[in-house]
Short mmCIF file of C-alpha atoms in Angstrom, two decimals:
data_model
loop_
_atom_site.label_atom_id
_atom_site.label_comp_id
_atom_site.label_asym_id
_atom_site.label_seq_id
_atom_site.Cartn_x
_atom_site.Cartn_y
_atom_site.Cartn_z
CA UNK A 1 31.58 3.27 -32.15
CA UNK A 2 33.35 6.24 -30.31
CA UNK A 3 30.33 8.97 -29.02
CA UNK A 4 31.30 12.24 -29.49
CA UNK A 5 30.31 14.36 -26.18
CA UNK A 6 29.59 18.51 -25.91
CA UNK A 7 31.02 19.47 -22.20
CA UNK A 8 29.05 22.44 -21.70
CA UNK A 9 30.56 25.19 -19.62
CA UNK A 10 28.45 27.99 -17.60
CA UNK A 11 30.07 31.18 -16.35
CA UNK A 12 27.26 32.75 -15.09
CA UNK A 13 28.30 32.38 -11.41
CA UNK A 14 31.43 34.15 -12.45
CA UNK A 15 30.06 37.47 -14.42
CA UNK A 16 27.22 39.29 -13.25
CA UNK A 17 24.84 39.46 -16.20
CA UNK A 18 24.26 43.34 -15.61
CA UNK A 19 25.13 46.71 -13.78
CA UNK A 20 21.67 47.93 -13.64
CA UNK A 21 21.66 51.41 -12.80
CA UNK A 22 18.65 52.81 -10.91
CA UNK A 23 18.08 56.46 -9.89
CA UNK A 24 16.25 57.87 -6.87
CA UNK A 25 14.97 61.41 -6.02
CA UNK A 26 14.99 62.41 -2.66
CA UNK A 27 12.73 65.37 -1.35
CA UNK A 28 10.26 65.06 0.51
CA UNK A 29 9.68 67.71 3.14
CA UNK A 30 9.42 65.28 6.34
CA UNK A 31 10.90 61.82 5.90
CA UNK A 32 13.77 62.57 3.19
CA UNK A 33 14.54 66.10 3.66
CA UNK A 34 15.77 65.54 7.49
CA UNK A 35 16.20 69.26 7.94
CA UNK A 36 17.69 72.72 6.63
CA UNK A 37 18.22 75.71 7.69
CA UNK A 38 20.70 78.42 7.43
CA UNK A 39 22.91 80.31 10.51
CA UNK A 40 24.10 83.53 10.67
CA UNK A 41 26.75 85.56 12.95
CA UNK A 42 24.88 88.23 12.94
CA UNK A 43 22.01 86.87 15.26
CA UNK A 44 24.34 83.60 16.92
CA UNK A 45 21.72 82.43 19.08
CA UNK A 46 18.79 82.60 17.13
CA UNK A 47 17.38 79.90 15.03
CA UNK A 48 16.12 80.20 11.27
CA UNK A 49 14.46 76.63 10.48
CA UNK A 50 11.35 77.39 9.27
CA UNK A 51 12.62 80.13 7.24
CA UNK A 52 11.69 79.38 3.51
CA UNK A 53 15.03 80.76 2.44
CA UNK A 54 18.19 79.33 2.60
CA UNK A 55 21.45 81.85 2.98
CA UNK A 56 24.85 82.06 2.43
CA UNK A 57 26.90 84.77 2.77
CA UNK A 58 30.65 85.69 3.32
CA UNK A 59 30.69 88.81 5.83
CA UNK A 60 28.67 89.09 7.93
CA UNK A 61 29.23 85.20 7.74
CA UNK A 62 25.80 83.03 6.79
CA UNK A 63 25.90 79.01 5.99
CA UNK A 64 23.12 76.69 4.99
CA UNK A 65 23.28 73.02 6.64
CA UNK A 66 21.08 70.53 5.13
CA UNK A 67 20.61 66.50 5.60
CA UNK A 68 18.61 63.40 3.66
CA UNK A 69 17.88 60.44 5.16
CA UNK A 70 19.60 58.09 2.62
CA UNK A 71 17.85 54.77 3.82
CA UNK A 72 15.54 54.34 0.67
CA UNK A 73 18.75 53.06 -1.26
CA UNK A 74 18.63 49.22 -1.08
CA UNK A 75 21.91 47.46 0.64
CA UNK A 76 25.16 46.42 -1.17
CA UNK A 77 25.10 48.64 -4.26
CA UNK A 78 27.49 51.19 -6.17
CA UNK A 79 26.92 54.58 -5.10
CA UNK A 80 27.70 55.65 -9.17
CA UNK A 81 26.38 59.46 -9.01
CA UNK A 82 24.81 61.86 -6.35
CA UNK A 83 23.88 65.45 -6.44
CA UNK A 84 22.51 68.22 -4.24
CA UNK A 85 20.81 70.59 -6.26
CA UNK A 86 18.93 74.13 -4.47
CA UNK A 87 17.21 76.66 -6.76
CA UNK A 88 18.36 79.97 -6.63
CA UNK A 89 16.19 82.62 -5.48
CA UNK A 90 18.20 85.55 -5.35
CA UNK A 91 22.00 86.35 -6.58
CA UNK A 92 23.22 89.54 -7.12
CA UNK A 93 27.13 88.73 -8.33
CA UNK A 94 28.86 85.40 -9.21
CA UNK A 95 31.10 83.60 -6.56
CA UNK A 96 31.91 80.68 -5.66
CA UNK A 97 29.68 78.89 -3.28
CA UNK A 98 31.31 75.05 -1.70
CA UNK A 99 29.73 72.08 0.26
CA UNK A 100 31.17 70.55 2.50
CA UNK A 101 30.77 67.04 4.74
CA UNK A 102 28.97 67.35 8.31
CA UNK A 103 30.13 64.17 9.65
CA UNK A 104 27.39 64.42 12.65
CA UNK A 105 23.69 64.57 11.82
CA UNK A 106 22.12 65.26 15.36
CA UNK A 107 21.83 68.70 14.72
CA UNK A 108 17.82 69.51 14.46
CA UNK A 109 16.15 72.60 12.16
CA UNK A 110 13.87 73.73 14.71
CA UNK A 111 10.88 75.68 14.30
CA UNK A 112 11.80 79.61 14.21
CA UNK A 113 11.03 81.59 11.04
CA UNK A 114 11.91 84.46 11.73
CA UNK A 115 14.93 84.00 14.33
CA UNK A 116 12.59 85.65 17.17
CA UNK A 117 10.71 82.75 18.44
CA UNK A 118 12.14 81.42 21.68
CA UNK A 119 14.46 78.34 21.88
CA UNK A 120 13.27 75.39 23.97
CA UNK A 121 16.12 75.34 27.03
CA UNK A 122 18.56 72.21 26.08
CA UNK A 123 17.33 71.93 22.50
CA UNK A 124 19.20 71.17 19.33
CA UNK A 125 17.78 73.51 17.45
CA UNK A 126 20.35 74.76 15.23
CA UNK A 127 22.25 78.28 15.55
CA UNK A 128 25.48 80.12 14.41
CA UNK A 129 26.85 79.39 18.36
CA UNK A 130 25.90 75.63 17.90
CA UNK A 131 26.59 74.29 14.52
CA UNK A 132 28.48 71.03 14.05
CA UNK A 133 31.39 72.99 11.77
CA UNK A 134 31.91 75.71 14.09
CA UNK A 135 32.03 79.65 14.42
CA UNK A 136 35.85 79.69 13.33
CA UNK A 137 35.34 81.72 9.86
CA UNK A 138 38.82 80.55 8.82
CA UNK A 139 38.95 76.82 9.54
CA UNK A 140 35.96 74.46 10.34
CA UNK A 141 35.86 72.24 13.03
CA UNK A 142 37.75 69.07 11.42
CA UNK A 143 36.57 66.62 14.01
CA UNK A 144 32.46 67.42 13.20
CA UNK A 145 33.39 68.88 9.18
CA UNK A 146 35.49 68.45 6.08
CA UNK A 147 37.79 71.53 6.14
CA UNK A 148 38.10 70.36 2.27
CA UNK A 149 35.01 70.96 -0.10
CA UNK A 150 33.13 68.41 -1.89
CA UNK A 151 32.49 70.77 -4.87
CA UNK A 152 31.81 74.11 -5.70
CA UNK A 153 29.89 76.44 -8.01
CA UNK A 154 29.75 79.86 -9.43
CA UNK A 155 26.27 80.42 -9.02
CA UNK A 156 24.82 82.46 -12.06
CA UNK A 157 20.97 82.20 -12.64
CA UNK A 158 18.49 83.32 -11.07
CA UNK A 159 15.17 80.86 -10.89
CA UNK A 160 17.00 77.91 -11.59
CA UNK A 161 18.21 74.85 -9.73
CA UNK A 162 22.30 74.73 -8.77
CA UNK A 163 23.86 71.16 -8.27
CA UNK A 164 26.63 69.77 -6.07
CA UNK A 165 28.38 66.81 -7.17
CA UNK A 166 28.37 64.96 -3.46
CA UNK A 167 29.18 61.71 -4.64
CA UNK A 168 31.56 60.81 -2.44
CA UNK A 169 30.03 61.82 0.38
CA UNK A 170 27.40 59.91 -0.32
CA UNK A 171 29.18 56.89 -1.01
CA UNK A 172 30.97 57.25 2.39
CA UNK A 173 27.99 57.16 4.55
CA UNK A 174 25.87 54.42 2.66
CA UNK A 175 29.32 52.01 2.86
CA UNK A 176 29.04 52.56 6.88
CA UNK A 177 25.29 51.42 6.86
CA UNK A 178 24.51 55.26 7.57
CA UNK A 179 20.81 56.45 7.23
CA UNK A 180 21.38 60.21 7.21
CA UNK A 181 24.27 62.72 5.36
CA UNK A 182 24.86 65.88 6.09
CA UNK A 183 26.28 69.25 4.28
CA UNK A 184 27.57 72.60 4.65
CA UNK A 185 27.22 75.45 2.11
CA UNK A 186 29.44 78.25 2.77
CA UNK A 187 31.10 80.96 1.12
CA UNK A 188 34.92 81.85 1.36
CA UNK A 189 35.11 85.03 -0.30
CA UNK A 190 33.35 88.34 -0.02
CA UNK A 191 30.33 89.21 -1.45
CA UNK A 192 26.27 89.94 -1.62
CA UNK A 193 24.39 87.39 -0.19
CA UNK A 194 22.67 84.73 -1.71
CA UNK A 195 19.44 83.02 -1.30
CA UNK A 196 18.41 79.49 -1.90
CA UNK A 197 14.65 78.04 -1.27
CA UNK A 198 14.20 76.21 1.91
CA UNK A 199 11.85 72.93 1.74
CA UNK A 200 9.83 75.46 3.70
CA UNK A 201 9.06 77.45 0.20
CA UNK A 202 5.79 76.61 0.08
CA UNK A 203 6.26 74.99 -3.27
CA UNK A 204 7.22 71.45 -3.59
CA UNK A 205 8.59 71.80 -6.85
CA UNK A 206 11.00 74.36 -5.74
CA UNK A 207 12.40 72.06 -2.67
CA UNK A 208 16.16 71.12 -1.95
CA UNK A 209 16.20 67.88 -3.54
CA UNK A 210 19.10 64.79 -3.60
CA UNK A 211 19.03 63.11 -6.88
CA UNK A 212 21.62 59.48 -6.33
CA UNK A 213 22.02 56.72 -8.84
CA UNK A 214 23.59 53.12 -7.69
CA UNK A 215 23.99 50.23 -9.32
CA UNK A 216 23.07 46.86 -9.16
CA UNK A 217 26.93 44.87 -8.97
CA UNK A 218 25.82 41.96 -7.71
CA UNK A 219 24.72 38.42 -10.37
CA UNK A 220 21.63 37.38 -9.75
CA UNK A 221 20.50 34.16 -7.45
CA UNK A 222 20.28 31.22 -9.19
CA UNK A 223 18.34 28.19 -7.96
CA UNK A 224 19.41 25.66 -8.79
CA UNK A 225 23.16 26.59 -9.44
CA UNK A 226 23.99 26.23 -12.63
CA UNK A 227 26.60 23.24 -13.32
CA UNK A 228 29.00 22.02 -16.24
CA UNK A 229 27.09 19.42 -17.91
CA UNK A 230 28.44 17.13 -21.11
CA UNK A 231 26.01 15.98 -23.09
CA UNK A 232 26.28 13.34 -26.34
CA UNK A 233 25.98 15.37 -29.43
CA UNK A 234 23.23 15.06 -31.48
CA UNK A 235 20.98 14.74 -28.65
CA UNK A 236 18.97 17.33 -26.83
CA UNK A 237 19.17 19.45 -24.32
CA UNK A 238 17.80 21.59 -22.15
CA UNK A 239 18.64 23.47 -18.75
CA UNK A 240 15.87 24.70 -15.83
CA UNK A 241 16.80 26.98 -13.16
CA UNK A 242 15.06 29.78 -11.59
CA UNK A 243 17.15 33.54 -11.53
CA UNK A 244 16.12 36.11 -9.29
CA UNK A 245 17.17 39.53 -7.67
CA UNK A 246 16.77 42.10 -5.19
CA UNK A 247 16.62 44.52 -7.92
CA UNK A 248 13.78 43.54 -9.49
CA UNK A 249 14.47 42.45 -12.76
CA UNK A 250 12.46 39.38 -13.81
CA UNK A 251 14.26 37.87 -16.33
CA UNK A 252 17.72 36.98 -17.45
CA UNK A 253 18.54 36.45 -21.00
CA UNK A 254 21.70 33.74 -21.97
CA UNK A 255 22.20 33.94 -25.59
CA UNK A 256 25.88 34.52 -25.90
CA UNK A 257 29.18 32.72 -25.99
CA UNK A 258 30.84 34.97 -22.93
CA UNK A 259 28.34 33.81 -20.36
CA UNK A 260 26.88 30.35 -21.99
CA UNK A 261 29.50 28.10 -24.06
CA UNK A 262 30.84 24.94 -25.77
CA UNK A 263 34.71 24.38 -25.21
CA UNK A 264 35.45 21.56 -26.29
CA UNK A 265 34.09 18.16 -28.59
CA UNK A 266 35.56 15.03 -27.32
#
């Protein structure tokens, strides 16, 4: 009597099951929002940290720097989507505002309001004679700044939040196991000024916030790993392993023929 045998064939190893996609919000005041603060030509050496605006003009020439520690994202994931969105306090004509990369974050946002407190002596508190991008109006500095913007918008409305598409600055730093990015917004033509909300606002819900979402690439752990098994048909069978992930999903469903299937009856 010739037994007819199943071979069983398991691709799970091969295909990830999913691409989860998780989203994070990042805004708090002290351990995401790093710092930000704006700079202006007009008063070089002062210092405008605790300011609860956040300006950018043309001429006289005013930029807004800003950083998030990025560390909350868990390790080897897609960087899918990322954007920096300010709300808009004050605009008084549309133009185009761009961000830009700060490829150093050891600038600090000190702790002048008004730009008439006095600076510590040998402090990075940050100024229009100090900033990482330079006082050049034409060209940043290339070695600390992307001459080249991210994105750009033609701000509009007032009371409402404006959003940066910084995804691939985002992506950037994360690949090199970097806990902290850093932008410039800047204008490059002439204009009013306008004014964003610092994360000094007083009002949470009006705070600079980064909003990312990543995705889960990698297959899940299996324990044991699952193997090619032939089994005698007509008879039963069944297959025990345990399937976990950093992501925390808790369960793994195989109920079709592109991860879990029968090849061939011998």
């Amino acid at each position: 009597m010739i037994k007819k045998s199943i071979f069983i064939l398991f691709l799970i190893l091969l295909f990830p099951i999913v691409n989860a996609s998780f989203s994070i919000i990042l805004n708090d005041p002290n351990s995401e929002n790093l710092g930000d603060a704006y700079v202006t030509k007009v008063k070089p050496d002062k210092n405008f940290g605790k300011n609860p605006e956040l300006h950018i003009k043309k001429s006289p020439s005013e930029r807004t720097y800003i950083k998030f520690n990025i560390s909350s994202i868990p390790k080897n994931k897609l960087i899918s989507d990322a954007e920096l969105c300010l709300f808009l306090a004050e605009n008084q004509e549309i133009q185009n505002i761009s961000i830009h990369h700060v490829y150093i974050t050891n600038w600090t946002e000190g702790e002048c309001i008004s730009g008439n407190c006095q600076i510590p002596a040998n402090s990075s508190y940050i100024t229009w004679n100090n900033q990482p991008c330079g006082t050049n109006e034409s060209n940043l500095n290339s070695t600390f700044c992307n001459q080249t913007s991210e994105d750009f918008i033609n701000e509009s409305l007032n009371n409402s939040f404006q959003c940066f598409k910084v995804t691939n600055i985002v992506s950037l730093e994360y690949n090199l196991d970097k806990n902290t990015t850093s932008f410039l917004l800047m204008k490059t033509q002439q204009g009013s000024l306008n004014k964003f909300y610092s994360k000094d606002n007083g009002n949470s819900s009006l705070n600079p916030y980064l909003n990312i979402t990543y995705l889960d690439i990698l297959p899940p752990y299996f324990n044991p790993s699952p193997e090619n098994k032939i089994v005698e048909l007509g008879n039963s069978f069944s297959y025990d392993i345990n399937a976990s992930d950093d992501t925390g999903i808790d369960s793994y469903l195989i109920n079709d023929s592109f991860y879990f299937s029968i090849n061939s009856i011998t």
